[in-house]
PDB file of C-alpha atoms in Angstrom:
ATOM      1  CA  UNK A   1     115.468 -82.675  26.633  1.00  0.00           C
ATOM      2  CA  UNK A   2     113.448 -81.285  29.537  1.00  0.00           C
ATOM      3  CA  UNK A   3     112.644 -78.163  27.518  1.00  0.00           C
ATOM      4  CA  UNK A   4     111.373 -80.238  24.598  1.00  0.00           C
ATOM      5  CA  UNK A   5     109.150 -82.267  26.914  1.00  0.00           C
ATOM      6  CA  UNK A   6     107.735 -79.039  28.327  1.00  0.00           C
ATOM      7  CA  UNK A   7     107.160 -77.697  24.823  1.00  0.00           C
ATOM      8  CA  UNK A   8     105.394 -80.881  23.728  1.00  0.00           C
ATOM      9  CA  UNK A   9     103.229 -80.753  26.843  1.00  0.00           C
ATOM     10  CA  UNK A  10     102.206 -77.169  26.096  1.00  0.00           C
ATOM     11  CA  UNK A  11     101.392 -77.941  22.467  1.00  0.00           C
ATOM     12  CA  UNK A  12      99.294 -80.951  23.437  1.00  0.00           C
ATOM     13  CA  UNK A  13      97.421 -78.923  26.055  1.00  0.00           C
ATOM     14  CA  UNK A  14      96.747 -76.091  23.598  1.00  0.00           C
ATOM     15  CA  UNK A  15      95.497 -78.422  20.874  1.00  0.00           C
ATOM     16  CA  UNK A  16      93.237 -80.313  23.259  1.00  0.00           C
ATOM     17  CA  UNK A  17      91.849 -76.990  24.468  1.00  0.00           C
ATOM     18  CA  UNK A  18      91.217 -75.967  20.858  1.00  0.00           C
ATOM     19  CA  UNK A  19      89.257 -79.172  20.332  1.00  0.00           C
ATOM     20  CA  UNK A  20      87.079 -78.366  23.355  1.00  0.00           C
ATOM     21  CA  UNK A  21      86.547 -74.855  21.992  1.00  0.00           C
ATOM     22  CA  UNK A  22      85.318 -76.288  18.698  1.00  0.00           C
ATOM     23  CA  UNK A  23      82.845 -78.514  20.554  1.00  0.00           C
ATOM     24  CA  UNK A  24      81.616 -75.517  22.542  1.00  0.00           C
ATOM     25  CA  UNK A  25      81.270 -73.362  19.430  1.00  0.00           C
ATOM     26  CA  UNK A  26      79.230 -76.065  17.736  1.00  0.00           C
ATOM     27  CA  UNK A  27      76.930 -76.375  20.733  1.00  0.00           C
ATOM     28  CA  UNK A  28      76.446 -72.605  20.826  1.00  0.00           C
ATOM     29  CA  UNK A  29      75.967 -72.195  17.075  1.00  0.00           C
ATOM     30  CA  UNK A  30      79.168 -70.170  16.648  1.00  0.00           C
ATOM     31  CA  UNK A  31      80.410 -70.449  13.051  1.00  0.00           C
ATOM     32  CA  UNK A  32      83.471 -68.211  13.078  1.00  0.00           C
ATOM     33  CA  UNK A  33      86.505 -68.549  15.349  1.00  0.00           C
ATOM     34  CA  UNK A  34      89.927 -66.914  15.529  1.00  0.00           C
ATOM     35  CA  UNK A  35      92.685 -69.296  16.614  1.00  0.00           C
ATOM     36  CA  UNK A  36      95.436 -67.732  18.708  1.00  0.00           C
ATOM     37  CA  UNK A  37      98.776 -67.334  16.955  1.00  0.00           C
ATOM     38  CA  UNK A  38     100.435 -68.573  20.157  1.00  0.00           C
ATOM     39  CA  UNK A  39      98.821 -72.006  20.021  1.00  0.00           C
ATOM     40  CA  UNK A  40     102.192 -73.499  19.030  1.00  0.00           C
ATOM     41  CA  UNK A  41     104.744 -71.799  21.325  1.00  0.00           C
ATOM     42  CA  UNK A  42     107.595 -70.264  19.312  1.00  0.00           C
ATOM     43  CA  UNK A  43     105.901 -71.644  16.206  1.00  0.00           C
ATOM     44  CA  UNK A  44     107.568 -69.194  13.851  1.00  0.00           C
ATOM     45  CA  UNK A  45     111.019 -69.490  15.418  1.00  0.00           C
ATOM     46  CA  UNK A  46     112.309 -72.640  13.806  1.00  0.00           C
ATOM     47  CA  UNK A  47     115.516 -72.589  15.839  1.00  0.00           C
ATOM     48  CA  UNK A  48     113.876 -72.323  19.261  1.00  0.00           C
ATOM     49  CA  UNK A  49     111.073 -74.732  18.384  1.00  0.00           C
ATOM     50  CA  UNK A  50     112.642 -77.371  16.153  1.00  0.00           C
ATOM     51  CA  UNK A  51     110.024 -80.020  16.960  1.00  0.00           C
ATOM     52  CA  UNK A  52     108.255 -81.688  14.065  1.00  0.00           C
ATOM     53  CA  UNK A  53     104.952 -80.835  15.736  1.00  0.00           C
ATOM     54  CA  UNK A  54     102.965 -81.482  12.574  1.00  0.00           C
ATOM     55  CA  UNK A  55     103.964 -85.156  12.622  1.00  0.00           C
ATOM     56  CA  UNK A  56     104.084 -85.555  16.399  1.00  0.00           C
ATOM     57  CA  UNK A  57     100.496 -84.377  16.788  1.00  0.00           C
ATOM     58  CA  UNK A  58      99.099 -85.491  13.445  1.00  0.00           C
ATOM     59  CA  UNK A  59      96.281 -87.613  14.972  1.00  0.00           C
ATOM     60  CA  UNK A  60      95.153 -84.671  17.104  1.00  0.00           C
ATOM     61  CA  UNK A  61      95.332 -82.259  14.173  1.00  0.00           C
ATOM     62  CA  UNK A  62      93.224 -84.662  12.124  1.00  0.00           C
ATOM     63  CA  UNK A  63      90.659 -85.003  14.903  1.00  0.00           C
ATOM     64  CA  UNK A  64      90.322 -81.242  15.386  1.00  0.00           C
ATOM     65  CA  UNK A  65      90.260 -80.538  11.657  1.00  0.00           C
ATOM     66  CA  UNK A  66      87.525 -83.099  11.096  1.00  0.00           C
ATOM     67  CA  UNK A  67      85.403 -81.467  13.784  1.00  0.00           C
ATOM     68  CA  UNK A  68      85.932 -78.015  12.282  1.00  0.00           C
ATOM     69  CA  UNK A  69      84.846 -79.284   8.865  1.00  0.00           C
ATOM     70  CA  UNK A  70      81.918 -81.316  10.193  1.00  0.00           C
ATOM     71  CA  UNK A  71      80.727 -78.418  12.359  1.00  0.00           C
ATOM     72  CA  UNK A  72      81.036 -76.058   9.385  1.00  0.00           C
ATOM     73  CA  UNK A  73      83.104 -73.569  11.377  1.00  0.00           C
ATOM     74  CA  UNK A  74      85.338 -71.125   9.572  1.00  0.00           C
ATOM     75  CA  UNK A  75      88.564 -70.548  11.498  1.00  0.00           C
ATOM     76  CA  UNK A  76      91.114 -67.806  11.000  1.00  0.00           C
ATOM     77  CA  UNK A  77      94.414 -66.617  12.433  1.00  0.00           C
ATOM     78  CA  UNK A  78      95.728 -63.088  12.824  1.00  0.00           C
ATOM     79  CA  UNK A  79      99.517 -62.586  13.098  1.00  0.00           C
ATOM     80  CA  UNK A  80     100.559 -59.851  15.516  1.00  0.00           C
ATOM     81  CA  UNK A  81     101.756 -56.312  14.961  1.00  0.00           C
ATOM     82  CA  UNK A  82     105.364 -57.366  14.430  1.00  0.00           C
ATOM     83  CA  UNK A  83     104.572 -59.432  11.341  1.00  0.00           C
ATOM     84  CA  UNK A  84     105.360 -56.701   8.816  1.00  0.00           C
ATOM     85  CA  UNK A  85     106.016 -57.522   5.176  1.00  0.00           C
ATOM     86  CA  UNK A  86     106.839 -53.982   4.069  1.00  0.00           C
ATOM     87  CA  UNK A  87     109.487 -53.130   6.647  1.00  0.00           C
ATOM     88  CA  UNK A  88     112.659 -51.501   5.249  1.00  0.00           C
ATOM     89  CA  UNK A  89     114.620 -53.901   7.495  1.00  0.00           C
ATOM     90  CA  UNK A  90     115.219 -57.263   5.865  1.00  0.00           C
ATOM     91  CA  UNK A  91     115.498 -59.077   9.196  1.00  0.00           C
ATOM     92  CA  UNK A  92     111.984 -57.918  10.080  1.00  0.00           C
ATOM     93  CA  UNK A  93     110.689 -59.081   6.702  1.00  0.00           C
ATOM     94  CA  UNK A  94     112.419 -62.445   7.128  1.00  0.00           C
ATOM     95  CA  UNK A  95     110.776 -62.977  10.517  1.00  0.00           C
ATOM     96  CA  UNK A  96     107.425 -61.980   9.022  1.00  0.00           C
ATOM     97  CA  UNK A  97     107.869 -64.553   6.267  1.00  0.00           C
ATOM     98  CA  UNK A  98     108.626 -67.244   8.854  1.00  0.00           C
ATOM     99  CA  UNK A  99     105.519 -66.224  10.781  1.00  0.00           C
ATOM    100  CA  UNK A 100     103.323 -66.572   7.698  1.00  0.00           C
ATOM    101  CA  UNK A 101     104.883 -69.959   6.941  1.00  0.00           C
ATOM    102  CA  UNK A 102     104.031 -71.085  10.468  1.00  0.00           C
ATOM    103  CA  UNK A 103     100.419 -69.879  10.301  1.00  0.00           C
ATOM    104  CA  UNK A 104      99.935 -71.499   6.901  1.00  0.00           C
ATOM    105  CA  UNK A 105     101.445 -74.763   8.115  1.00  0.00           C
ATOM    106  CA  UNK A 106      99.146 -74.798  11.130  1.00  0.00           C
ATOM    107  CA  UNK A 107      95.957 -74.295   9.111  1.00  0.00           C
ATOM    108  CA  UNK A 108      97.102 -76.772   6.468  1.00  0.00           C
ATOM    109  CA  UNK A 109      97.802 -79.326   9.220  1.00  0.00           C
ATOM    110  CA  UNK A 110      94.183 -79.040  10.331  1.00  0.00           C
ATOM    111  CA  UNK A 111      93.053 -79.845   6.815  1.00  0.00           C
ATOM    112  CA  UNK A 112      90.642 -76.902   6.779  1.00  0.00           C
ATOM    113  CA  UNK A 113      89.473 -75.408   3.500  1.00  0.00           C
ATOM    114  CA  UNK A 114      91.060 -72.357   1.856  1.00  0.00           C
ATOM    115  CA  UNK A 115      88.204 -70.209   3.192  1.00  0.00           C
ATOM    116  CA  UNK A 116      89.991 -70.342   6.553  1.00  0.00           C
ATOM    117  CA  UNK A 117      92.319 -67.380   6.300  1.00  0.00           C
ATOM    118  CA  UNK A 118      95.311 -65.570   7.750  1.00  0.00           C
ATOM    119  CA  UNK A 119      94.420 -61.910   8.318  1.00  0.00           C
ATOM    120  CA  UNK A 120      97.243 -59.395   8.013  1.00  0.00           C
ATOM    121  CA  UNK A 121      97.636 -55.630   8.208  1.00  0.00           C
ATOM    122  CA  UNK A 122      99.643 -53.966   5.454  1.00  0.00           C
ATOM    123  CA  UNK A 123     102.273 -52.647   7.847  1.00  0.00           C
ATOM    124  CA  UNK A 124     104.053 -49.341   8.400  1.00  0.00           C
ATOM    125  CA  UNK A 125     104.317 -46.149   6.373  1.00  0.00           C
ATOM    126  CA  UNK A 126     107.983 -45.353   7.145  1.00  0.00           C
ATOM    127  CA  UNK A 127     107.644 -41.699   6.099  1.00  0.00           C
ATOM    128  CA  UNK A 128     106.856 -42.678   2.499  1.00  0.00           C
ATOM    129  CA  UNK A 129     103.503 -44.383   2.086  1.00  0.00           C
ATOM    130  CA  UNK A 130     103.684 -44.967  -1.694  1.00  0.00           C
ATOM    131  CA  UNK A 131     107.113 -46.577  -1.301  1.00  0.00           C
ATOM    132  CA  UNK A 132     105.892 -48.684   1.637  1.00  0.00           C
ATOM    133  CA  UNK A 133     102.984 -49.931  -0.508  1.00  0.00           C
ATOM    134  CA  UNK A 134     105.383 -50.828  -3.318  1.00  0.00           C
ATOM    135  CA  UNK A 135     107.484 -52.782  -0.829  1.00  0.00           C
ATOM    136  CA  UNK A 136     104.420 -54.747   0.259  1.00  0.00           C
ATOM    137  CA  UNK A 137     103.551 -55.507  -3.363  1.00  0.00           C
ATOM    138  CA  UNK A 138     107.101 -56.655  -4.098  1.00  0.00           C
ATOM    139  CA  UNK A 139     107.306 -58.974  -1.077  1.00  0.00           C
ATOM    140  CA  UNK A 140     103.779 -60.303  -1.594  1.00  0.00           C
ATOM    141  CA  UNK A 141     104.529 -61.326  -5.177  1.00  0.00           C
ATOM    142  CA  UNK A 142     107.384 -63.505  -3.890  1.00  0.00           C
ATOM    143  CA  UNK A 143     105.294 -65.374  -1.328  1.00  0.00           C
ATOM    144  CA  UNK A 144     104.762 -69.105  -1.630  1.00  0.00           C
ATOM    145  CA  UNK A 145     101.477 -69.926  -3.360  1.00  0.00           C
ATOM    146  CA  UNK A 146     100.216 -71.811  -0.288  1.00  0.00           C
ATOM    147  CA  UNK A 147     100.597 -68.648   1.791  1.00  0.00           C
ATOM    148  CA  UNK A 148      98.841 -66.562  -0.860  1.00  0.00           C
ATOM    149  CA  UNK A 149      95.871 -68.941  -0.795  1.00  0.00           C
ATOM    150  CA  UNK A 150      95.382 -68.205   2.895  1.00  0.00           C
ATOM    151  CA  UNK A 151      96.323 -64.536   3.145  1.00  0.00           C
ATOM    152  CA  UNK A 152      93.876 -61.622   3.320  1.00  0.00           C
ATOM    153  CA  UNK A 153      94.548 -57.987   4.232  1.00  0.00           C
ATOM    154  CA  UNK A 154      92.665 -55.713   6.600  1.00  0.00           C
ATOM    155  CA  UNK A 155      92.445 -51.984   7.219  1.00  0.00           C
ATOM    156  CA  UNK A 156      94.080 -50.761  10.422  1.00  0.00           C
ATOM    157  CA  UNK A 157      93.459 -47.959  12.890  1.00  0.00           C
ATOM    158  CA  UNK A 158      96.546 -45.849  12.102  1.00  0.00           C
ATOM    159  CA  UNK A 159      98.188 -46.216   8.696  1.00  0.00           C
ATOM    160  CA  UNK A 160      96.077 -47.896   6.016  1.00  0.00           C
ATOM    161  CA  UNK A 161      92.414 -47.055   5.465  1.00  0.00           C
ATOM    162  CA  UNK A 162      89.911 -49.452   3.947  1.00  0.00           C
ATOM    163  CA  UNK A 163      90.219 -47.496   0.690  1.00  0.00           C
ATOM    164  CA  UNK A 164      94.004 -47.984   0.747  1.00  0.00           C
ATOM    165  CA  UNK A 165      93.559 -51.701   1.299  1.00  0.00           C
ATOM    166  CA  UNK A 166      90.961 -52.048  -1.459  1.00  0.00           C
ATOM    167  CA  UNK A 167      93.216 -50.252  -3.924  1.00  0.00           C
ATOM    168  CA  UNK A 168      96.086 -52.531  -2.943  1.00  0.00           C
ATOM    169  CA  UNK A 169      93.812 -55.541  -3.417  1.00  0.00           C
ATOM    170  CA  UNK A 170      93.009 -54.437  -6.957  1.00  0.00           C
ATOM    171  CA  UNK A 171      96.736 -54.500  -7.763  1.00  0.00           C
ATOM    172  CA  UNK A 172      97.681 -57.899  -6.355  1.00  0.00           C
ATOM    173  CA  UNK A 173      94.331 -59.719  -6.317  1.00  0.00           C
ATOM    174  CA  UNK A 174      94.179 -60.430  -2.592  1.00  0.00           C
ATOM    175  CA  UNK A 175      90.937 -60.628  -0.554  1.00  0.00           C
ATOM    176  CA  UNK A 176      90.082 -57.844   1.891  1.00  0.00           C
ATOM    177  CA  UNK A 177      88.526 -57.942   5.360  1.00  0.00           C
ATOM    178  CA  UNK A 178      86.802 -54.780   6.579  1.00  0.00           C
ATOM    179  CA  UNK A 179      87.225 -53.846  10.255  1.00  0.00           C
ATOM    180  CA  UNK A 180      84.531 -51.360  11.215  1.00  0.00           C
ATOM    181  CA  UNK A 181      86.229 -50.386  14.502  1.00  0.00           C
ATOM    182  CA  UNK A 182      89.509 -49.541  12.781  1.00  0.00           C
ATOM    183  CA  UNK A 183      87.477 -47.577  10.240  1.00  0.00           C
ATOM    184  CA  UNK A 184      86.036 -45.374  12.992  1.00  0.00           C
ATOM    185  CA  UNK A 185      89.576 -44.292  13.872  1.00  0.00           C
ATOM    186  CA  UNK A 186      91.164 -44.180  10.420  1.00  0.00           C
ATOM    187  CA  UNK A 187      89.027 -43.175   7.454  1.00  0.00           C
ATOM    188  CA  UNK A 188      90.503 -40.026   5.846  1.00  0.00           C
ATOM    189  CA  UNK A 189      87.072 -38.460   6.256  1.00  0.00           C
ATOM    190  CA  UNK A 190      85.764 -40.837   3.570  1.00  0.00           C
ATOM    191  CA  UNK A 191      82.600 -41.755   5.466  1.00  0.00           C
ATOM    192  CA  UNK A 192      80.237 -44.453   4.232  1.00  0.00           C
ATOM    193  CA  UNK A 193      78.014 -46.918   6.103  1.00  0.00           C
ATOM    194  CA  UNK A 194      79.527 -50.274   7.016  1.00  0.00           C
ATOM    195  CA  UNK A 195      77.337 -51.995   4.435  1.00  0.00           C
ATOM    196  CA  UNK A 196      79.071 -50.005   1.695  1.00  0.00           C
ATOM    197  CA  UNK A 197      82.564 -51.164   2.654  1.00  0.00           C
ATOM    198  CA  UNK A 198      81.410 -54.713   3.331  1.00  0.00           C
ATOM    199  CA  UNK A 199      80.040 -54.902  -0.210  1.00  0.00           C
ATOM    200  CA  UNK A 200      83.336 -53.543  -1.563  1.00  0.00           C
ATOM    201  CA  UNK A 201      85.310 -56.095   0.430  1.00  0.00           C
ATOM    202  CA  UNK A 202      83.041 -58.903  -0.814  1.00  0.00           C
ATOM    203  CA  UNK A 203      84.009 -58.080  -4.362  1.00  0.00           C
ATOM    204  CA  UNK A 204      87.630 -58.971  -3.634  1.00  0.00           C
ATOM    205  CA  UNK A 205      86.730 -62.548  -2.730  1.00  0.00           C
ATOM    206  CA  UNK A 206      86.575 -63.897  -6.257  1.00  0.00           C
ATOM    207  CA  UNK A 207      84.913 -67.194  -7.100  1.00  0.00           C
ATOM    208  CA  UNK A 208      82.405 -67.015  -4.264  1.00  0.00           C
ATOM    209  CA  UNK A 209      79.362 -66.167  -6.377  1.00  0.00           C
ATOM    210  CA  UNK A 210      79.550 -62.384  -6.063  1.00  0.00           C
ATOM    211  CA  UNK A 211      79.473 -60.203  -9.153  1.00  0.00           C
ATOM    212  CA  UNK A 212      80.853 -56.699  -8.659  1.00  0.00           C
ATOM    213  CA  UNK A 213      81.537 -53.818 -10.967  1.00  0.00           C
ATOM    214  CA  UNK A 214      83.665 -50.974  -9.656  1.00  0.00           C
ATOM    215  CA  UNK A 215      86.747 -49.055 -10.845  1.00  0.00           C
ATOM    216  CA  UNK A 216      88.406 -50.107  -7.575  1.00  0.00           C
ATOM    217  CA  UNK A 217      88.499 -53.820  -8.469  1.00  0.00           C
ATOM    218  CA  UNK A 218      89.941 -56.355 -10.813  1.00  0.00           C
ATOM    219  CA  UNK A 219      87.569 -58.591 -10.432  1.00  0.00           C
ATOM    220  CA  UNK A 220      90.374 -82.519   2.132  1.00  0.00           C
ATOM    221  CA  UNK A 221      88.450 -84.473   3.354  1.00  0.00           C
ATOM    222  CA  UNK A 222      90.525 -86.530   5.918  1.00  0.00           C
ATOM    223  CA  UNK A 223      87.682 -87.683   8.174  1.00  0.00           C
TER     224      UNK A 223
END
């Protein structure tokens, strides 16, 4: 019982801090904000944290979500390096799936629009990059549709270049985020200005008014 009280206290503190951050961002004209994955302690471990935090803190979620929408701030979340969908170990994949469920539930609880995304790296290579990509495709196709609506993929600094990610996007129709710092470290010598890759990434965000032609691509209000 004492542990649950402590957990509830931490969640309340974190959410109230998030609300203050949204107020600050609005005052400073900041329109993009990454929410920490740790905002709900043990959020993806449904055995350790078995609280119904969505219901317990529903009024606070509504208040924060209304501010985010009214302030026109786009929020995102970025699961950590251990959230790997293409791992050859099923237990790792299962934990990754739980982590994506948690992140999706959190953003949905805020009532923010689908433009607020969960950014994910493709994962490891495991000595066979083509096979690792196929594993990602297979697991992705089985994801819940609510997760797919939120999920975008990003190039990383070791394993998957922006070109790799764009090619993967063309197969499974998932939006891409371009990280210019990762690109500096991992580019296969395929050097283009940032504007080039940004325009390519834009083309993966269908339905947003962009028209792109390239062989790489297939083209709540609670307040």
